[in-house]
Tab-separated table of C-alpha atoms in Angstrom:
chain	number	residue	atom	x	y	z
A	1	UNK	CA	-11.993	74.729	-50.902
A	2	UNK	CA	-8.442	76.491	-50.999
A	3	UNK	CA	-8.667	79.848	-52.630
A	4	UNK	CA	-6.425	80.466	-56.056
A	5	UNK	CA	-3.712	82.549	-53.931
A	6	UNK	CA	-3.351	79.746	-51.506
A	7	UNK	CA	-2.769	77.299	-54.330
A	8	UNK	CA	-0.328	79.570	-56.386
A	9	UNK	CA	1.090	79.884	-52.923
A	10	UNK	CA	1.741	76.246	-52.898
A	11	UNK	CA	2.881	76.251	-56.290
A	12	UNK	CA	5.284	78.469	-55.708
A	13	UNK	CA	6.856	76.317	-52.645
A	14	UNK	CA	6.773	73.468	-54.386
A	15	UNK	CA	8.828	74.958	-57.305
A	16	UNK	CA	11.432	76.178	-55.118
A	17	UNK	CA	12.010	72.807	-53.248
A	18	UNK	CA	12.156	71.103	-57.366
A	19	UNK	CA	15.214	73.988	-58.028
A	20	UNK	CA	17.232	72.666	-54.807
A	21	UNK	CA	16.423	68.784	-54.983
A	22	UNK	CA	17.449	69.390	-58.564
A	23	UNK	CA	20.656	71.096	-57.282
A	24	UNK	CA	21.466	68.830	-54.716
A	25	UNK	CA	21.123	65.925	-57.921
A	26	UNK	CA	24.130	67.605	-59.995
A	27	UNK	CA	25.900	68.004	-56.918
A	28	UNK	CA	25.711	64.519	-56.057
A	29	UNK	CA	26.338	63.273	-59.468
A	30	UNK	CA	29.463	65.295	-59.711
A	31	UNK	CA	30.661	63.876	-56.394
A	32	UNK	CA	29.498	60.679	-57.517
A	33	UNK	CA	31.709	60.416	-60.274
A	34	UNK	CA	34.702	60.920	-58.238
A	35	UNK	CA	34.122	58.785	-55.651
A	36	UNK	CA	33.369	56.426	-58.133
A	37	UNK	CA	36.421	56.312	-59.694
A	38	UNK	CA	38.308	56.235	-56.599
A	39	UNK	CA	36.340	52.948	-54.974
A	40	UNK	CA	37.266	51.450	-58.703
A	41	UNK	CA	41.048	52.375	-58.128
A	42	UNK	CA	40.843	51.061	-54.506
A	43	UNK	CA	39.333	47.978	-54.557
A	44	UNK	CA	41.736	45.550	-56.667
A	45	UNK	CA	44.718	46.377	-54.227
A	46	UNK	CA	42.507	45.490	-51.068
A	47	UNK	CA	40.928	42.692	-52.886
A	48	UNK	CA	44.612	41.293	-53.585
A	49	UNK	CA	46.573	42.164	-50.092
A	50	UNK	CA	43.365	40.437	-48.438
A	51	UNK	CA	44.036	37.023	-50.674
A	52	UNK	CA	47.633	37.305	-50.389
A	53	UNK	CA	48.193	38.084	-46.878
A	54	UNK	CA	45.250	35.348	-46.073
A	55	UNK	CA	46.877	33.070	-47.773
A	56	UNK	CA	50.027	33.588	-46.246
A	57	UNK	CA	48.836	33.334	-42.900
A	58	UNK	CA	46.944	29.865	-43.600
A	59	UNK	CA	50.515	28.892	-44.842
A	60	UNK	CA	51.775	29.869	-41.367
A	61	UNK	CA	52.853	27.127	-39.084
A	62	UNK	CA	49.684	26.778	-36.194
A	63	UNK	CA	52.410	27.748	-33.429
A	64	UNK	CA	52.512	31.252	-34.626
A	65	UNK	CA	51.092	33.725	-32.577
A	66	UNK	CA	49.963	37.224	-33.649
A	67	UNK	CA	47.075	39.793	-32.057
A	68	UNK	CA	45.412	40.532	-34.818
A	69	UNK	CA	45.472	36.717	-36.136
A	70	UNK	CA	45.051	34.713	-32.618
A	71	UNK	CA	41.227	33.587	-32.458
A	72	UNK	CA	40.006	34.901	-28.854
A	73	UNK	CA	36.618	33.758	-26.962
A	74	UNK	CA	32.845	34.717	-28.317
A	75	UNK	CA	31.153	36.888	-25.540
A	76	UNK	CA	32.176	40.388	-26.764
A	77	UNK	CA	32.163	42.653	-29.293
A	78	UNK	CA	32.962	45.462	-31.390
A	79	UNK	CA	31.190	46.679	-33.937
A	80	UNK	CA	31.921	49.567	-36.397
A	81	UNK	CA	29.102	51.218	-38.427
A	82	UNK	CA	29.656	53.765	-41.063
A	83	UNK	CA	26.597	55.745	-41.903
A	84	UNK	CA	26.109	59.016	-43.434
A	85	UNK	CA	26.303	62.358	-41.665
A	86	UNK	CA	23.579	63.995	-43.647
A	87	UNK	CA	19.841	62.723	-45.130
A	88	UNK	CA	18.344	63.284	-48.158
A	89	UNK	CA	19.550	59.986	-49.207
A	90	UNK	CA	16.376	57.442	-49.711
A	91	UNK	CA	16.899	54.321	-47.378
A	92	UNK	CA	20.559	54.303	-47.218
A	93	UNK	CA	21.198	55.071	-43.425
A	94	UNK	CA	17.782	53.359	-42.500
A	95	UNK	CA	19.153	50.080	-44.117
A	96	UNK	CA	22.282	50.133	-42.173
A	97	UNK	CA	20.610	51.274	-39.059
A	98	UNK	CA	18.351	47.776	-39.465
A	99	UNK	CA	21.337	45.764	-40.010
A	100	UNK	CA	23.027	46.923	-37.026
A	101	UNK	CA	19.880	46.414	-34.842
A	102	UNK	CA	19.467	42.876	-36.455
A	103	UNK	CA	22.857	41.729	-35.215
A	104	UNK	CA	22.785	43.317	-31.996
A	105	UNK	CA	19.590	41.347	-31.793
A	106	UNK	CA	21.060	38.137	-33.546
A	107	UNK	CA	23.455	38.314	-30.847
A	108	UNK	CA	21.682	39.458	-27.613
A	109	UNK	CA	23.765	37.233	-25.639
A	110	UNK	CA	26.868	39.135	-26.566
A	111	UNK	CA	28.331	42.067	-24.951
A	112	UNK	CA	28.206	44.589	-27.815
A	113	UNK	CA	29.850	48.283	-28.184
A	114	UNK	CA	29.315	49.913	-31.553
A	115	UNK	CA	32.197	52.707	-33.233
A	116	UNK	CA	29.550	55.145	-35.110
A	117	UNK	CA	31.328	56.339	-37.878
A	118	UNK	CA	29.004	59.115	-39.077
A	119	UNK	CA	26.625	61.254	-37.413
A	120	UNK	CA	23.235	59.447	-38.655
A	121	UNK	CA	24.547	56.270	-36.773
A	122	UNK	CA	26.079	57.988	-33.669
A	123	UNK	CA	22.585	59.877	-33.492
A	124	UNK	CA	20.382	55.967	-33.936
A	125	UNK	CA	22.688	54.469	-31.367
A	126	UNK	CA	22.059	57.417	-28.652
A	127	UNK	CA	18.210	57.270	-29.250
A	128	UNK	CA	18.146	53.686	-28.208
A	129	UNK	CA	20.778	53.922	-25.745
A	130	UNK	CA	23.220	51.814	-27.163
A	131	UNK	CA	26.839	51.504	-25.808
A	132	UNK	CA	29.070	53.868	-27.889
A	133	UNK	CA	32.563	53.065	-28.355
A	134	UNK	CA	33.961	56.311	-29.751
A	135	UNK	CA	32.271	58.358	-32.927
A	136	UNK	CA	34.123	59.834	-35.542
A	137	UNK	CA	31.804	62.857	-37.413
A	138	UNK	CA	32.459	64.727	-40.488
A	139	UNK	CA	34.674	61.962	-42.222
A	140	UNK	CA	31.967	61.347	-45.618
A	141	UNK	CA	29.929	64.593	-44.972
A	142	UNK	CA	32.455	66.615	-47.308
A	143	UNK	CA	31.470	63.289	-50.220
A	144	UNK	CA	35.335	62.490	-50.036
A	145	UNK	CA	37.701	60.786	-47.616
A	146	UNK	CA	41.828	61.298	-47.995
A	147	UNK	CA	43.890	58.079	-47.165
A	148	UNK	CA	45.105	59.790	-43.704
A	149	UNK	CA	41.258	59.878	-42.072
A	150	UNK	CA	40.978	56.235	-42.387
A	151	UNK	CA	44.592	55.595	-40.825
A	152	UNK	CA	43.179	57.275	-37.739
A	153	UNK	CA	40.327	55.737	-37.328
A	154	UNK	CA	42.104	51.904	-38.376
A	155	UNK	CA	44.706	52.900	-36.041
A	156	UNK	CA	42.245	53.709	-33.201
A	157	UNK	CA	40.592	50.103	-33.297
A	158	UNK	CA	43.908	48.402	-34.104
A	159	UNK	CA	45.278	49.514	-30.565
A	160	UNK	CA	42.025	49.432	-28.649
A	161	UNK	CA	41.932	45.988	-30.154
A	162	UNK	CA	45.448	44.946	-28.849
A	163	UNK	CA	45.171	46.644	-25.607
A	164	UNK	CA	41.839	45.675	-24.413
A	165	UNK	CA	42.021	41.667	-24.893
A	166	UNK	CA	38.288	41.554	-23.761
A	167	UNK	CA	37.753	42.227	-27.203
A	168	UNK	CA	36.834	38.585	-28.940
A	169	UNK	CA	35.715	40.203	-32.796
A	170	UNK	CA	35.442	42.750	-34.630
A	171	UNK	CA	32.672	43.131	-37.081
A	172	UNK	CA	32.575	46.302	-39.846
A	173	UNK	CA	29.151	47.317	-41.016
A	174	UNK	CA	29.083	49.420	-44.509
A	175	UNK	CA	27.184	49.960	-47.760
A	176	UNK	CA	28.875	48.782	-50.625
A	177	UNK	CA	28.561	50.069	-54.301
A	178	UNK	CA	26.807	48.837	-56.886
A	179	UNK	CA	25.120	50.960	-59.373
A	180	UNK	CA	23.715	54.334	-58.974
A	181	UNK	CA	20.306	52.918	-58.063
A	182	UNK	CA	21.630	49.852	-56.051
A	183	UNK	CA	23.975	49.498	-52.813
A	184	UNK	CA	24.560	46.291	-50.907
A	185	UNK	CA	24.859	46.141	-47.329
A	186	UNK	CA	27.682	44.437	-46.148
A	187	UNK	CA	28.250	43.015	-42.508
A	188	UNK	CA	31.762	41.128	-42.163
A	189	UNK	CA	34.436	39.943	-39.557
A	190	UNK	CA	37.726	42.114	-39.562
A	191	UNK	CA	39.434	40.998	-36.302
A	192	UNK	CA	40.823	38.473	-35.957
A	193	UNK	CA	42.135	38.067	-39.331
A	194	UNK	CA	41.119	34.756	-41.012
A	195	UNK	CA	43.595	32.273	-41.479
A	196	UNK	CA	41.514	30.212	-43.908
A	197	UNK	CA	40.740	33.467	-46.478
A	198	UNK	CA	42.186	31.809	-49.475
A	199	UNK	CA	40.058	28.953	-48.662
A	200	UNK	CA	36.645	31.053	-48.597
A	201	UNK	CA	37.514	32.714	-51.684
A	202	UNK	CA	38.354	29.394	-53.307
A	203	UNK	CA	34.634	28.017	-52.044
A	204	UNK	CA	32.946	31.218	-53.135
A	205	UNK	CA	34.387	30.996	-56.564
A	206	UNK	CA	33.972	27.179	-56.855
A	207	UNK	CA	37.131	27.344	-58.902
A	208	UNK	CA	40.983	25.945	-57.983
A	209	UNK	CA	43.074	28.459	-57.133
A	210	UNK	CA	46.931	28.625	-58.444
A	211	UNK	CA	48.893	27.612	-54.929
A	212	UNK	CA	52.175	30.181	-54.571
A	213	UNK	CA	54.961	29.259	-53.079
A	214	UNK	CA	56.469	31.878	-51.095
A	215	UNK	CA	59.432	33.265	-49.708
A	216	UNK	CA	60.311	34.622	-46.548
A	217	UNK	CA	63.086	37.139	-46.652
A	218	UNK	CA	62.027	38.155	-43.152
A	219	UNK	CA	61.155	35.935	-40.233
A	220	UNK	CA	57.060	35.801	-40.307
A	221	UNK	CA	56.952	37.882	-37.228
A	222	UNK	CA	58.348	40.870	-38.907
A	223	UNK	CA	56.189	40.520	-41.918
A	224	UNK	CA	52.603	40.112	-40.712
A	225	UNK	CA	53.675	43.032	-37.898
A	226	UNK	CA	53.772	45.550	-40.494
A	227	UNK	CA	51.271	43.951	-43.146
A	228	UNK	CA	48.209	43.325	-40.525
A	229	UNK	CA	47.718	46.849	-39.342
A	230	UNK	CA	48.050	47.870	-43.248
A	231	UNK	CA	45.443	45.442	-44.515
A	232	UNK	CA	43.229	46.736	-41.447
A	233	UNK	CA	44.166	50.590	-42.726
A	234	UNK	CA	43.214	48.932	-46.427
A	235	UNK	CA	40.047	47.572	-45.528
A	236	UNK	CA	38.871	50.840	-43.322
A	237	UNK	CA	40.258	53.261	-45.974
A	238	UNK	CA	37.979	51.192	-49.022
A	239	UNK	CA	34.779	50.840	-46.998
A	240	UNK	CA	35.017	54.043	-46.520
A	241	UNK	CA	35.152	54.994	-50.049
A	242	UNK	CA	32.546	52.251	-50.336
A	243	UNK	CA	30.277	54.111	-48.285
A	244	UNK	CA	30.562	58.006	-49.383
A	245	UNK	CA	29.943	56.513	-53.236
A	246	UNK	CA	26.957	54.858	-52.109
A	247	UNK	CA	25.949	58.001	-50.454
A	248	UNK	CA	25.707	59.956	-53.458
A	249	UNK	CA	24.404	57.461	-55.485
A	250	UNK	CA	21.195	57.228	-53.093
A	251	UNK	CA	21.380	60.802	-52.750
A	252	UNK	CA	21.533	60.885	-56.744
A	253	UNK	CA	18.332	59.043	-56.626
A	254	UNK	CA	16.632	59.906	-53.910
A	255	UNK	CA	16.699	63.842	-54.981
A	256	UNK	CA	15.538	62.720	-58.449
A	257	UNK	CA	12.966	61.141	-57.571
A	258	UNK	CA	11.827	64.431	-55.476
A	259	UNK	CA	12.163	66.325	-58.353
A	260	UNK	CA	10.071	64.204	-60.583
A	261	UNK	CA	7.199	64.058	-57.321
A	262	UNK	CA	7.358	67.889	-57.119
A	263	UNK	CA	6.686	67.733	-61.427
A	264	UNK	CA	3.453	65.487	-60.608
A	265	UNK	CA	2.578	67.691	-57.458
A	266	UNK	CA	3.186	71.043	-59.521
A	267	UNK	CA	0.759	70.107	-62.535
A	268	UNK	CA	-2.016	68.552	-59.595
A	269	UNK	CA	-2.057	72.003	-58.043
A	270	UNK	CA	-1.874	73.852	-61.285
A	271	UNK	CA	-5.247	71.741	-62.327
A	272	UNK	CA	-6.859	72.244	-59.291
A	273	UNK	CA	-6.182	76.007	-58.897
A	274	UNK	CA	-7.879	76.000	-62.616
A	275	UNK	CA	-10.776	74.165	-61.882
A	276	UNK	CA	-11.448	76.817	-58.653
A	277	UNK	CA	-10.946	79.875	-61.019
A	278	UNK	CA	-13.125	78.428	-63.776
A	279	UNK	CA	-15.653	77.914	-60.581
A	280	UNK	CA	-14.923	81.211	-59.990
A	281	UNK	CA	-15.754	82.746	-63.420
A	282	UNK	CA	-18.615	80.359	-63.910
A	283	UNK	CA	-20.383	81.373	-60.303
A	284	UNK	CA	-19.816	85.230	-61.313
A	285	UNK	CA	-21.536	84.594	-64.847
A	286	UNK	CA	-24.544	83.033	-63.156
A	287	UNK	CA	-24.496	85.833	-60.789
A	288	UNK	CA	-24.559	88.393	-63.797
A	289	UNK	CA	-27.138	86.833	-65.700
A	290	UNK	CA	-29.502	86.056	-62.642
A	291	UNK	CA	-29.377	90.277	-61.950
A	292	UNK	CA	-30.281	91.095	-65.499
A	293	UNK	CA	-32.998	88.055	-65.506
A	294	UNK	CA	-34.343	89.750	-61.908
A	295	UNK	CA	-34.401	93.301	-63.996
C-alpha cells in the first residue's frame, strides 16, 4: 500500500495537469470563437460560386475543353488530407487518419499519392510508408489560417494538376464543423470539376431549382480560366477554416473532459490517502493501548 506522501505526491501531479488542461480549454474556446465566425462568413460564398460556376459549366456546350473540367482516366490519384499539427484533441486526427486509410484501401487498385496538410497526417503517412506528395506544416497549428496560405497551397495542386496529366482525380479529405462536440468527416472529389453540380444539389435537396439564364460578356474560355482556379482557392481556403474550427472544438472537449477525469481522479486519491492515514492512526492506537495493557 502507497504511503500518504506518495499519494499527496500524486495529488499534487494530478492538480497541476487539471490547471493546464483547464488552460488549454479557454484557449481553445477563445480560438474557437473566431474561427467560428470566420467558417460562418466563408461558407455561403463557396457554397454559391460552387452552384453557380457548376451550373454554368453543365450549361457549357460538351465541345468545350478545360483542365480542370475535362474528365481524365481512373488509375491515379491525388489525395489531400488536412489534419492537425498538434494532439490533445480527442479522436479528431485519428478519424481522418481512418478515412484516409479506408480509401486508400477502397481503392487498392489505384495509384495513390497523398498532400499531408498538417503534421499529424504527414507523420501517419511516413509510419506506414505511404507515398507523400508534398506536406505543408504549421498552416492550423497557430488555430487561424489568412486567405494567402490557402492560395499557395490551391495554387500548388492547381499546377501540379495541369502539368502532370497522369493525374485522373483529385480527392480533399477534411473535418467539417458542426457543433462544439460534433465534426463530420468529409471525403469529396475536387478535380475535375463536376459538370453536373447543379444537378447533385438539385437531387440532394429533392426540390426544383430556379434555372438562370445567363450571359456571357466574355467568350467561356476566358471566364472559367479565371473562375476555376478561384473556386479551387475557395474550396482549399474554407476547408481549411473547416478544419482549424473543428480543431478547437475537439480540443475544447477533449481538454474538458480531462479536467473533469483529473476532478474524479483527485477526490479517489484524496479518499484513499485518508483511509491509509486513518490506518495509520488506528494501527498506532492499538499499538499504544497493547504497551499499557502489557504494563
Amino acid at each position: 500500500m502507497p504511503s500518504t506522501i506518495d499519494i499527496r505526491r500524486r495529488i499534487r501531479s494530478v492538480k497541476n495537469t487539471q490547471q493546464i488542461t483547464k488552460a488549454m480549454k479557454m484557449v481553445s474556446a477563445a480560438k474557437l470563437k473566431r474561427a467560428k465566425d470566420r467558417v460562418v462568413t466563408a461558407r455561403p460564398f463557396a457554397n454559391k460560386m460552387m452552384e453557380v460556376l457548376g451550373e454554368l459549366a453543365n450549361r457549357t456546350d460538351e465541345d468545350f475543353h478545360h483542365p480542370l473540367l475535362d474528365l481524365r482516366g481512373d488509375e491515379r490519384y491525388l489525395l489531400i488530407l488536412i489534419t492537425a499539427d498538434k494532439g490533445l484533441c480527442g479522436a479528431f486526427n485519428t478519424n481522418l487518419t481512418k478515412a484516409a486509410q479506408s480509401f486508400i484501401k477502397e481503392n487498392s487498385a489505384k495509384a495513390i499519392e497523398v498532400l499531408a496538410i498538417g503534421r499529424k497526417g504527414r507523420d501517419f503517412l511516413r509510419y506506414r510508408n505511404i507515398a507523400i506528395a508534398g506536406e505543408y506544416i504549421g498552416l492550423t497549428g497557430k488555430g487561424r489560417v489568412d486567405f494567402s496560405e490557402a492560395l499557395e497551397v490551391a495554387r500548388s495542386i492547381v499546377k501540379t494538376y495541369s502539368e502532370d496529366k497522369g493525374i485522373d482525380k483529385v480527392f480533399l479529405i477534411y473535418n467539417e464543423f458542426k457543433s462544439v462536440l460534433q465534426q463530420r468527416v468529409v471525403l469529396e472529389q475536387l478535380l475535375p470539376v463536376s459538370r453536373a453540380k447543379g444537378q447533385e444539389e438539385e437531387t440532394k435537396s429533392q426540390q426544383p431549382l430556379t434555372l438562370v439564364d445567363y450571359i456571357y460578356e466574355q467568350p467561356p474560355t476566358e471566364i472559367f480560366s479565371r473562375l476555376l482556379p478561384r473556386l479551387i482557392e475557395t474550396q482549399i481556403f474554407r476547408a481549411l477554416l473547416e478544419s482549424v474550427a473543428s480543431e478547437q472544438g475537439a480540443r475544447m472537449t477533449a481538454m474538458d473532459s480531462a479536467s473533469k477525469n483529473a476532478s474524479e481522479l483527485i477526490d479517489s486519491l484524496t479518499l484513499n490517502m485518508n483511509r491509509v492515514r486513518q490506518a495509520a492512526i488506528t494501527n498506532e492506537i492499538i499499538e499504544v493501548v497493547s504497551g499499557a495493557a502489557a504494563q
